[in-house]
mmCIF file of C-alpha atoms in Angstrom:
data_model
loop_
_atom_site.group_PDB
_atom_site.id
_atom_site.type_symbol
_atom_site.label_atom_id
_atom_site.label_comp_id
_atom_site.label_asym_id
_atom_site.label_seq_id
_atom_site.Cartn_x
_atom_site.Cartn_y
_atom_site.Cartn_z
ATOM 1 C CA MET A 1 15.419 -70.014 -17.213
ATOM 2 C CA LYS A 2 15.758 -67.154 -19.979
ATOM 3 C CA THR A 3 18.334 -64.716 -19.960
ATOM 4 C CA ILE A 4 17.372 -60.839 -20.273
ATOM 5 C CA SER A 5 20.381 -58.639 -21.568
ATOM 6 C CA ILE A 6 20.377 -55.189 -20.725
ATOM 7 C CA VAL A 7 22.981 -52.783 -22.306
ATOM 8 C CA THR A 8 24.046 -49.756 -21.121
ATOM 9 C CA PRO A 9 26.735 -47.363 -22.527
ATOM 10 C CA CYS A 10 28.586 -45.090 -20.207
ATOM 11 C CA PHE A 11 31.504 -42.455 -20.553
ATOM 12 C CA ASN A 12 32.383 -40.623 -17.311
ATOM 13 C CA GLU A 13 29.398 -41.474 -15.264
ATOM 14 C CA GLU A 14 30.813 -42.484 -11.897
ATOM 15 C CA GLN A 15 28.418 -40.347 -10.270
ATOM 16 C CA SER A 16 25.504 -42.727 -12.063
ATOM 17 C CA ILE A 17 26.818 -46.285 -12.420
ATOM 18 C CA ARG A 18 25.877 -47.567 -9.270
ATOM 19 C CA GLU A 19 22.939 -46.116 -8.839
ATOM 20 C CA CYS A 20 21.833 -47.512 -12.345
ATOM 21 C CA TYR A 21 23.235 -51.206 -11.240
ATOM 22 C CA ASP A 22 21.358 -51.320 -8.222
ATOM 23 C CA THR A 23 17.954 -50.192 -9.839
ATOM 24 C CA VAL A 24 18.058 -52.756 -12.602
ATOM 25 C CA LYS A 25 18.936 -55.435 -10.101
ATOM 26 C CA ARG A 26 16.803 -54.550 -7.497
ATOM 27 C CA ILE A 27 13.784 -54.546 -10.740
ATOM 28 C CA PHE A 28 15.006 -58.088 -11.681
ATOM 29 C CA ASP A 29 14.957 -59.285 -8.030
ATOM 30 C CA ALA A 30 11.474 -58.128 -7.286
ATOM 31 C CA GLU A 31 9.608 -58.392 -10.598
ATOM 32 C CA LEU A 32 11.628 -60.772 -12.873
ATOM 33 C CA PRO A 33 12.794 -63.585 -10.451
ATOM 34 C CA GLY A 34 12.182 -66.013 -13.028
ATOM 35 C CA TYR A 35 14.746 -64.521 -15.622
ATOM 36 C CA ARG A 36 18.359 -64.529 -15.666
ATOM 37 C CA ARG A 37 20.018 -61.088 -15.624
ATOM 38 C CA GLU A 38 22.895 -59.989 -17.999
ATOM 39 C CA HIS A 39 24.038 -56.340 -17.487
ATOM 40 C CA ILE A 40 26.466 -55.333 -20.368
ATOM 41 C CA PHE A 41 28.267 -51.781 -19.483
ATOM 42 C CA CYS A 42 29.927 -50.632 -22.620
ATOM 43 C CA ASP A 43 32.875 -48.023 -21.390
ATOM 44 C CA ASN A 44 33.791 -45.455 -23.877
ATOM 45 C CA ALA A 45 36.987 -44.891 -22.599
ATOM 46 C CA SER A 46 35.984 -43.070 -19.466
ATOM 47 C CA SER A 47 38.852 -40.758 -17.749
ATOM 48 C CA ASP A 48 37.084 -40.741 -14.264
ATOM 49 C CA ARG A 49 36.301 -43.737 -11.809
ATOM 50 C CA THR A 50 33.814 -45.174 -13.902
ATOM 51 C CA VAL A 51 35.946 -48.393 -14.936
ATOM 52 C CA ASP A 52 37.130 -48.778 -11.307
ATOM 53 C CA ILE A 53 33.546 -48.934 -10.274
ATOM 54 C CA LEU A 54 32.692 -51.312 -12.848
ATOM 55 C CA ARG A 55 35.290 -53.662 -11.884
ATOM 56 C CA ASP A 56 34.289 -53.559 -8.458
ATOM 57 C CA ILE A 57 30.617 -54.250 -9.419
ATOM 58 C CA ALA A 58 31.924 -57.083 -11.772
ATOM 59 C CA ALA A 59 33.843 -58.548 -9.087
ATOM 60 C CA ALA A 60 30.673 -59.088 -6.893
ATOM 61 C CA ASP A 61 27.893 -59.802 -9.570
ATOM 62 C CA PRO A 62 28.657 -62.207 -12.535
ATOM 63 C CA ALA A 63 25.491 -61.277 -13.905
ATOM 64 C CA VAL A 64 27.517 -57.734 -14.841
ATOM 65 C CA LYS A 65 29.760 -57.865 -17.822
ATOM 66 C CA VAL A 66 32.017 -54.910 -19.002
ATOM 67 C CA ILE A 67 33.533 -53.849 -22.309
ATOM 68 C CA VAL A 68 36.029 -51.112 -22.239
ATOM 69 C CA ASN A 69 36.825 -49.488 -25.147
ATOM 70 C CA ALA A 70 40.721 -48.261 -26.265
ATOM 71 C CA ARG A 71 39.343 -44.785 -26.890
ATOM 72 C CA ASN A 72 35.756 -42.872 -27.359
ATOM 73 C CA PHE A 73 34.082 -44.184 -30.463
ATOM 74 C CA GLY A 74 30.798 -41.998 -29.836
ATOM 75 C CA ILE A 75 27.566 -43.475 -28.137
ATOM 76 C CA LEU A 76 26.105 -45.108 -31.416
ATOM 77 C CA ARG A 77 28.954 -47.416 -31.915
ATOM 78 C CA ASN A 78 29.718 -47.717 -28.475
ATOM 79 C CA ASN A 79 25.933 -48.860 -27.597
ATOM 80 C CA TYR A 80 26.157 -51.260 -30.983
ATOM 81 C CA ASN A 81 29.016 -53.122 -29.954
ATOM 82 C CA GLY A 82 27.686 -53.801 -26.658
ATOM 83 C CA VAL A 83 24.304 -54.933 -28.006
ATOM 84 C CA MET A 84 26.346 -57.260 -30.682
ATOM 85 C CA ALA A 85 27.722 -58.943 -27.554
ATOM 86 C CA ALA A 86 24.720 -59.631 -25.774
ATOM 87 C CA THR A 87 23.687 -63.341 -25.374
ATOM 88 C CA GLY A 88 20.278 -63.010 -23.787
ATOM 89 C CA ASP A 89 17.028 -64.387 -25.689
ATOM 90 C CA ALA A 90 15.746 -60.842 -25.651
ATOM 91 C CA VAL A 91 17.929 -57.649 -24.996
ATOM 92 C CA VAL A 92 16.977 -53.937 -23.794
ATOM 93 C CA LEU A 93 18.860 -52.049 -26.589
ATOM 94 C CA PHE A 94 19.607 -49.204 -24.672
ATOM 95 C CA MET A 95 19.321 -48.812 -20.634
ATOM 96 C CA PRO A 96 20.452 -44.811 -20.393
ATOM 97 C CA VAL A 97 23.168 -44.844 -16.824
ATOM 98 C CA ASP A 98 21.070 -41.740 -16.059
ATOM 99 C CA LEU A 99 17.708 -43.629 -16.210
ATOM 100 C CA GLN A 100 16.031 -41.024 -18.184
ATOM 101 C CA ASP A 101 14.354 -43.887 -19.701
ATOM 102 C CA PRO A 102 12.872 -45.405 -17.226
ATOM 103 C CA PRO A 103 13.766 -49.173 -15.896
ATOM 104 C CA GLU A 104 10.656 -49.621 -14.498
ATOM 105 C CA LEU A 105 9.090 -50.716 -17.725
ATOM 106 C CA ILE A 106 11.499 -53.638 -18.040
ATOM 107 C CA PRO A 107 8.618 -56.049 -16.820
ATOM 108 C CA THR A 108 6.256 -54.423 -18.767
ATOM 109 C CA PHE A 109 8.497 -54.844 -21.877
ATOM 110 C CA VAL A 110 8.892 -58.622 -20.989
ATOM 111 C CA LYS A 111 5.458 -59.499 -20.605
ATOM 112 C CA HIS A 112 4.225 -57.897 -24.013
ATOM 113 C CA TRP A 113 7.554 -59.904 -25.518
ATOM 114 C CA GLU A 114 6.250 -63.198 -23.807
ATOM 115 C CA ALA A 115 2.869 -62.705 -25.268
ATOM 116 C CA GLY A 116 4.426 -62.748 -28.876
ATOM 117 C CA ALA A 117 5.661 -59.331 -29.677
ATOM 118 C CA HIS A 118 9.436 -59.279 -31.314
ATOM 119 C CA ILE A 119 10.190 -55.764 -30.773
ATOM 120 C CA VAL A 120 8.420 -54.021 -27.663
ATOM 121 C CA TYR A 121 9.324 -49.990 -27.988
ATOM 122 C CA GLY A 122 9.011 -47.247 -25.745
ATOM 123 C CA ILE A 123 7.072 -44.031 -26.980
ATOM 124 C CA ARG A 124 8.506 -40.937 -25.454
ATOM 125 C CA ALA A 125 5.159 -39.529 -25.178
ATOM 126 C CA ARG A 126 6.398 -36.836 -22.694
ATOM 127 C CA ARG A 127 9.768 -35.221 -22.068
ATOM 128 C CA GLU A 128 11.048 -33.495 -19.298
ATOM 129 C CA GLU A 129 13.346 -31.138 -20.902
ATOM 130 C CA PRO A 130 13.460 -27.537 -22.318
ATOM 131 C CA PHE A 131 10.611 -26.255 -24.381
ATOM 132 C CA VAL A 132 13.131 -25.678 -27.533
ATOM 133 C CA MET A 133 15.026 -28.865 -27.274
ATOM 134 C CA ARG A 134 11.936 -30.688 -26.576
ATOM 135 C CA ASN A 135 10.286 -29.584 -29.842
ATOM 136 C CA VAL A 136 13.335 -29.837 -31.746
ATOM 137 C CA ARG A 137 13.351 -33.654 -30.721
ATOM 138 C CA MET A 138 10.049 -34.153 -31.542
ATOM 139 C CA ALA A 139 10.077 -32.475 -34.825
ATOM 140 C CA TYR A 140 13.276 -34.636 -36.160
ATOM 141 C CA TYR A 141 11.333 -37.829 -34.831
ATOM 142 C CA GLN A 142 8.235 -36.652 -36.860
ATOM 143 C CA LEU A 143 10.314 -36.047 -39.825
ATOM 144 C CA LEU A 144 12.554 -39.148 -40.073
ATOM 145 C CA SER A 145 9.032 -41.455 -39.409
ATOM 146 C CA ARG A 146 7.617 -39.697 -42.564
ATOM 147 C CA ILE A 147 10.558 -39.797 -44.765
ATOM 148 C CA SER A 148 12.072 -43.132 -43.723
ATOM 149 C CA TYR A 149 11.359 -46.089 -45.978
ATOM 150 C CA VAL A 150 11.057 -48.334 -43.077
ATOM 151 C CA ASP A 151 7.679 -48.417 -40.925
ATOM 152 C CA TYR A 152 9.068 -46.378 -37.800
ATOM 153 C CA PRO A 153 6.564 -45.090 -35.364
ATOM 154 C CA PRO A 154 7.441 -41.136 -34.027
ATOM 155 C CA ASN A 155 8.963 -40.555 -30.732
ATOM 156 C CA VAL A 156 10.749 -43.702 -30.572
ATOM 157 C CA GLY A 157 14.302 -43.756 -29.055
ATOM 158 C CA ASP A 158 16.763 -46.664 -28.631
ATOM 159 C CA TYR A 159 14.507 -48.065 -25.368
ATOM 160 C CA GLN A 160 13.458 -50.967 -27.030
ATOM 161 C CA LEU A 161 13.383 -54.628 -25.814
ATOM 162 C CA VAL A 162 14.139 -57.190 -28.894
ATOM 163 C CA ASP A 163 13.929 -60.737 -29.563
ATOM 164 C CA ARG A 164 17.293 -62.786 -30.140
ATOM 165 C CA ARG A 165 15.759 -63.500 -33.886
ATOM 166 C CA VAL A 166 15.825 -59.697 -34.471
ATOM 167 C CA ILE A 167 19.343 -59.185 -32.949
ATOM 168 C CA GLU A 168 20.688 -61.877 -35.360
ATOM 169 C CA GLY A 169 18.840 -60.135 -38.252
ATOM 170 C CA MET A 170 20.693 -56.480 -37.107
ATOM 171 C CA LYS A 171 24.054 -58.411 -37.012
ATOM 172 C CA SER A 172 23.570 -59.716 -40.978
ATOM 173 C CA ILE A 173 23.073 -55.602 -41.870
ATOM 174 C CA ASP A 174 26.612 -54.783 -41.086
ATOM 175 C CA ASP A 175 26.433 -51.200 -41.207
ATOM 176 C CA ALA A 176 29.533 -49.185 -40.450
ATOM 177 C CA GLN A 177 27.521 -46.347 -39.065
ATOM 178 C CA PRO A 178 24.982 -48.150 -37.133
ATOM 179 C CA PHE A 179 21.511 -46.075 -36.234
ATOM 180 C CA MET A 180 20.521 -48.808 -34.028
ATOM 181 C CA ARG A 181 16.958 -47.523 -32.746
ATOM 182 C CA MET A 182 15.433 -48.194 -36.567
ATOM 183 C CA MET A 183 17.283 -51.467 -37.330
ATOM 184 C CA PRO A 184 14.837 -53.584 -35.539
ATOM 185 C CA PHE A 185 12.089 -52.224 -37.649
ATOM 186 C CA GLU A 186 14.250 -52.954 -40.343
ATOM 187 C CA VAL A 187 14.190 -56.377 -39.692
ATOM 188 C CA GLY A 188 10.672 -56.428 -39.025
ATOM 189 C CA PHE A 189 8.485 -58.719 -37.006
ATOM 190 C CA GLN A 190 5.876 -58.154 -34.694
ATOM 191 C CA ALA A 191 6.211 -54.900 -32.805
ATOM 192 C CA ILE A 192 4.338 -53.104 -30.140
ATOM 193 C CA GLY A 193 4.709 -49.550 -28.416
ATOM 194 C CA VAL A 194 4.637 -48.648 -24.993
ATOM 195 C CA PRO A 195 4.235 -45.049 -24.011
ATOM 196 C CA TYR A 196 6.284 -43.062 -20.902
ATOM 197 C CA THR A 197 7.629 -40.052 -20.002
ATOM 198 C CA TRP A 198 11.336 -39.402 -20.655
ATOM 199 C CA ARG A 199 12.914 -38.211 -17.684
ATOM 200 C CA ALA A 200 15.138 -35.095 -16.755
ATOM 201 C CA ARG A 201 18.568 -36.226 -15.738
ATOM 202 C CA LYS A 202 19.032 -36.223 -11.867
ATOM 203 C CA GLN A 203 22.862 -36.086 -12.027
ATOM 204 C CA GLY A 204 25.902 -34.761 -13.747
ATOM 205 C CA VAL A 205 25.489 -33.383 -17.264
ATOM 206 C CA SER A 206 24.876 -34.935 -20.704
ATOM 207 C CA ARG A 207 28.192 -35.958 -22.509
ATOM 208 C CA ASN A 208 26.329 -35.958 -25.892
ATOM 209 C CA ARG A 209 26.798 -32.849 -27.047
ATOM 210 C CA LEU A 210 24.732 -30.499 -29.902
ATOM 211 C CA LEU A 211 27.104 -31.576 -32.932
ATOM 212 C CA HIS A 212 27.093 -35.036 -31.753
ATOM 213 C CA MET A 213 23.158 -35.099 -31.809
ATOM 214 C CA ILE A 214 23.597 -33.270 -35.410
ATOM 215 C CA ASP A 215 25.541 -35.907 -36.624
ATOM 216 C CA GLN A 216 23.538 -38.745 -35.101
ATOM 217 C CA GLY A 217 20.569 -37.271 -36.652
ATOM 218 C CA LEU A 218 21.962 -36.779 -39.997
ATOM 219 C CA ASN A 219 22.826 -40.670 -39.982
ATOM 220 C CA GLY A 220 19.604 -41.433 -39.191
ATOM 221 C CA ILE A 221 18.352 -39.662 -42.112
ATOM 222 C CA ILE A 222 21.072 -40.907 -44.620
ATOM 223 C CA SER A 223 20.912 -44.088 -43.503
ATOM 224 C CA PHE A 224 17.062 -44.774 -43.837
ATOM 225 C CA SER A 225 15.838 -42.477 -46.379
ATOM 226 C CA HIS A 226 15.999 -41.873 -50.051
ATOM 227 C CA ALA A 227 13.925 -38.404 -49.581
ATOM 228 C CA PRO A 228 17.057 -36.170 -49.333
ATOM 229 C CA VAL A 229 18.368 -37.290 -52.761
ATOM 230 C CA ARG A 230 14.792 -37.349 -54.440
ATOM 231 C CA LEU A 231 14.291 -33.579 -52.818
ATOM 232 C CA ALA A 232 17.593 -33.074 -54.933
ATOM 233 C CA LEU A 233 16.392 -34.504 -57.836
ATOM 234 C CA TRP A 234 12.883 -32.624 -57.718
ATOM 235 C CA THR A 235 14.456 -29.083 -56.772
ATOM 236 C CA GLY A 236 16.826 -29.259 -59.769
ATOM 237 C CA VAL A 237 14.136 -29.739 -61.934
ATOM 238 C CA LEU A 238 11.694 -27.474 -60.630
ATOM 239 C CA ILE A 239 14.283 -24.656 -60.535
ATOM 240 C CA SER A 240 15.247 -25.695 -64.303
ATOM 241 C CA MET A 241 11.721 -25.449 -65.212
ATOM 242 C CA LEU A 242 11.609 -21.965 -63.674
ATOM 243 C CA SER A 243 14.705 -20.644 -65.387
ATOM 244 C CA PHE A 244 13.301 -22.075 -68.511
ATOM 245 C CA LEU A 245 10.049 -20.194 -68.479
ATOM 246 C CA TYR A 246 11.536 -17.003 -67.165
ATOM 247 C CA THR A 247 13.751 -17.159 -70.086
ATOM 248 C CA LEU A 248 10.987 -17.678 -72.656
ATOM 249 C CA GLY A 249 9.324 -14.896 -70.992
ATOM 250 C CA VAL A 250 11.799 -12.448 -71.315
ATOM 251 C CA LEU A 251 12.813 -13.484 -75.032
ATOM 252 C CA LEU A 252 8.946 -13.011 -75.829
ATOM 253 C CA ALA A 253 8.971 -9.446 -73.964
ATOM 254 C CA VAL A 254 11.969 -8.234 -75.959
ATOM 255 C CA THR A 255 11.059 -9.517 -79.424
ATOM 256 C CA PHE A 256 7.429 -8.230 -79.076
ATOM 257 C CA GLY A 257 8.491 -4.919 -77.427
ATOM 258 C CA TRP A 258 6.148 -5.335 -74.472
ATOM 259 C CA THR A 259 9.080 -4.146 -72.004
ATOM 260 C CA LYS A 260 12.619 -2.851 -72.635
ATOM 261 C CA ALA A 261 15.645 -4.862 -72.030
ATOM 262 C CA GLU A 262 17.725 -3.342 -68.764
ATOM 263 C CA PRO A 263 20.986 -4.272 -67.581
ATOM 264 C CA GLY A 264 19.411 -6.015 -64.396
ATOM 265 C CA ILE A 265 22.933 -6.438 -62.707
ATOM 266 C CA PRO A 266 20.933 -6.932 -58.983
ATOM 267 C CA THR A 267 18.878 -9.447 -61.061
ATOM 268 C CA VAL A 268 21.897 -11.614 -62.012
ATOM 269 C CA ILE A 269 23.796 -10.926 -58.764
ATOM 270 C CA LEU A 270 20.715 -12.342 -56.959
ATOM 271 C CA ALA A 271 20.500 -15.346 -59.358
ATOM 272 C CA VAL A 272 24.071 -16.281 -59.183
ATOM 273 C CA PHE A 273 24.035 -16.606 -55.278
ATOM 274 C CA PHE A 274 20.664 -18.224 -55.441
ATOM 275 C CA PHE A 275 21.925 -20.959 -57.778
ATOM 276 C CA GLY A 276 25.393 -21.069 -56.004
ATOM 277 C CA GLY A 277 23.680 -21.758 -52.926
ATOM 278 C CA VAL A 278 21.394 -24.251 -54.135
ATOM 279 C CA GLN A 279 24.311 -26.230 -55.999
ATOM 280 C CA LEU A 280 26.535 -26.085 -52.499
ATOM 281 C CA LEU A 281 23.864 -27.100 -50.332
ATOM 282 C CA PHE A 282 23.092 -30.291 -52.660
ATOM 283 C CA LEU A 283 26.615 -30.965 -53.167
ATOM 284 C CA GLY A 284 27.118 -31.160 -49.550
ATOM 285 C CA LEU A 285 23.830 -33.664 -49.194
ATOM 286 C CA ILE A 286 25.504 -35.738 -52.251
ATOM 287 C CA GLY A 287 28.844 -35.658 -50.269
ATOM 288 C CA GLU A 288 27.134 -37.335 -47.060
ATOM 289 C CA TYR A 289 25.982 -39.928 -48.886
ATOM 290 C CA ILE A 290 29.756 -40.299 -50.500
ATOM 291 C CA LEU A 291 30.964 -40.362 -46.879
ATOM 292 C CA ALA A 292 28.342 -42.790 -46.062
ATOM 293 C CA ILE A 293 29.684 -45.005 -48.997
ATOM 294 C CA PHE A 294 33.452 -43.993 -47.918
ATOM 295 C CA ASN A 295 33.106 -45.190 -44.390
ATOM 296 C CA GLN A 296 31.337 -48.438 -45.294
ATOM 297 C CA VAL A 297 33.962 -49.549 -48.040
ATOM 298 C CA ARG A 298 36.789 -48.942 -45.585
ATOM 299 C CA ARG A 299 35.134 -51.702 -43.767
ATOM 300 C CA LYS A 300 36.536 -51.059 -40.271
ATOM 301 C CA PRO A 301 35.785 -52.416 -36.739
ATOM 302 C CA ILE A 302 32.631 -50.754 -35.169
ATOM 303 C CA VAL A 303 34.883 -50.236 -32.075
ATOM 304 C CA PHE A 304 38.673 -51.350 -30.896
ATOM 305 C CA GLU A 305 38.266 -52.814 -27.390
ATOM 306 C CA ARG A 306 40.708 -52.546 -24.564
ATOM 307 C CA GLU A 307 39.261 -55.441 -22.225
ATOM 308 C CA ARG A 308 36.533 -57.573 -21.612
ATOM 309 C CA ILE A 309 35.442 -58.526 -17.890
ATOM 310 C CA ASN A 310 33.033 -61.494 -16.966
ATOM 311 C CA PHE A 311 32.494 -62.110 -20.269
ATOM 312 C CA ASP A 312 33.833 -65.767 -19.806
ATOM 313 C CA LYS A 313 31.684 -66.220 -16.743
ATOM 314 C CA PRO A 314 28.094 -67.499 -16.971
ATOM 315 C CA SER A 315 25.438 -64.825 -15.845
#
């Protein structure tokens, strides 16, 4: 009997945790009776009753395993740590506790996996969210897909089922700031997409704030694209060429008397601000890469765990 692992990160989700567990269990009982279930909940040091509820669920169901972090390490590192702890023949990388990614797709994912696909990824073809946020997200995913050196389809999140061979490949990447949704595509193998509707959250509010999302977005671009550095290089070349041509034109105009030299104080101020802004922009860009190198060199663990529950029991 093959094992399917499902990884669910959580932080202060006492309203949603039991519904998530019940829904996944019901789907396996009804549509995947021939598979062993391993549902791993990764708690990011919740301050509400989330861990207590998880203890009750795990006590009644050995297929549920729980990792409790020592503190909040952010959703990306928390989720990745859970995936690395999964033992299944295939792993659903991210099953959100609020069920915005529909668990009803898991049987379809498994069907494609059994047919030979090593990566079965969900495509967020439609989003139930406000117009501005929906279009900002879509624009980001389109940009990431175009500039990445990995063959990454647009509108694909972490909701993916991947084969054990892919998981082992992901383990060998050893990234201090893992951007997991793109890692399977960096490993490779056969992949297939399944479109679906990303649903609105039914209960509570998202803990993934705007600044966190910006940080996660930058992490994806820095980790999987050389385009920002190349952009800085070619922008510098272009500005240097334009500055040279402008200087040459001014010298010719003054030499041949085509124009009178004016003090041009506003022009100088404009040029100083423009070039200063460009320099600061690309210094910040280079700083992001240096920060990524710094984090990698320090070689800290992805997370520090407080405890694990049910990992010593078979699923």
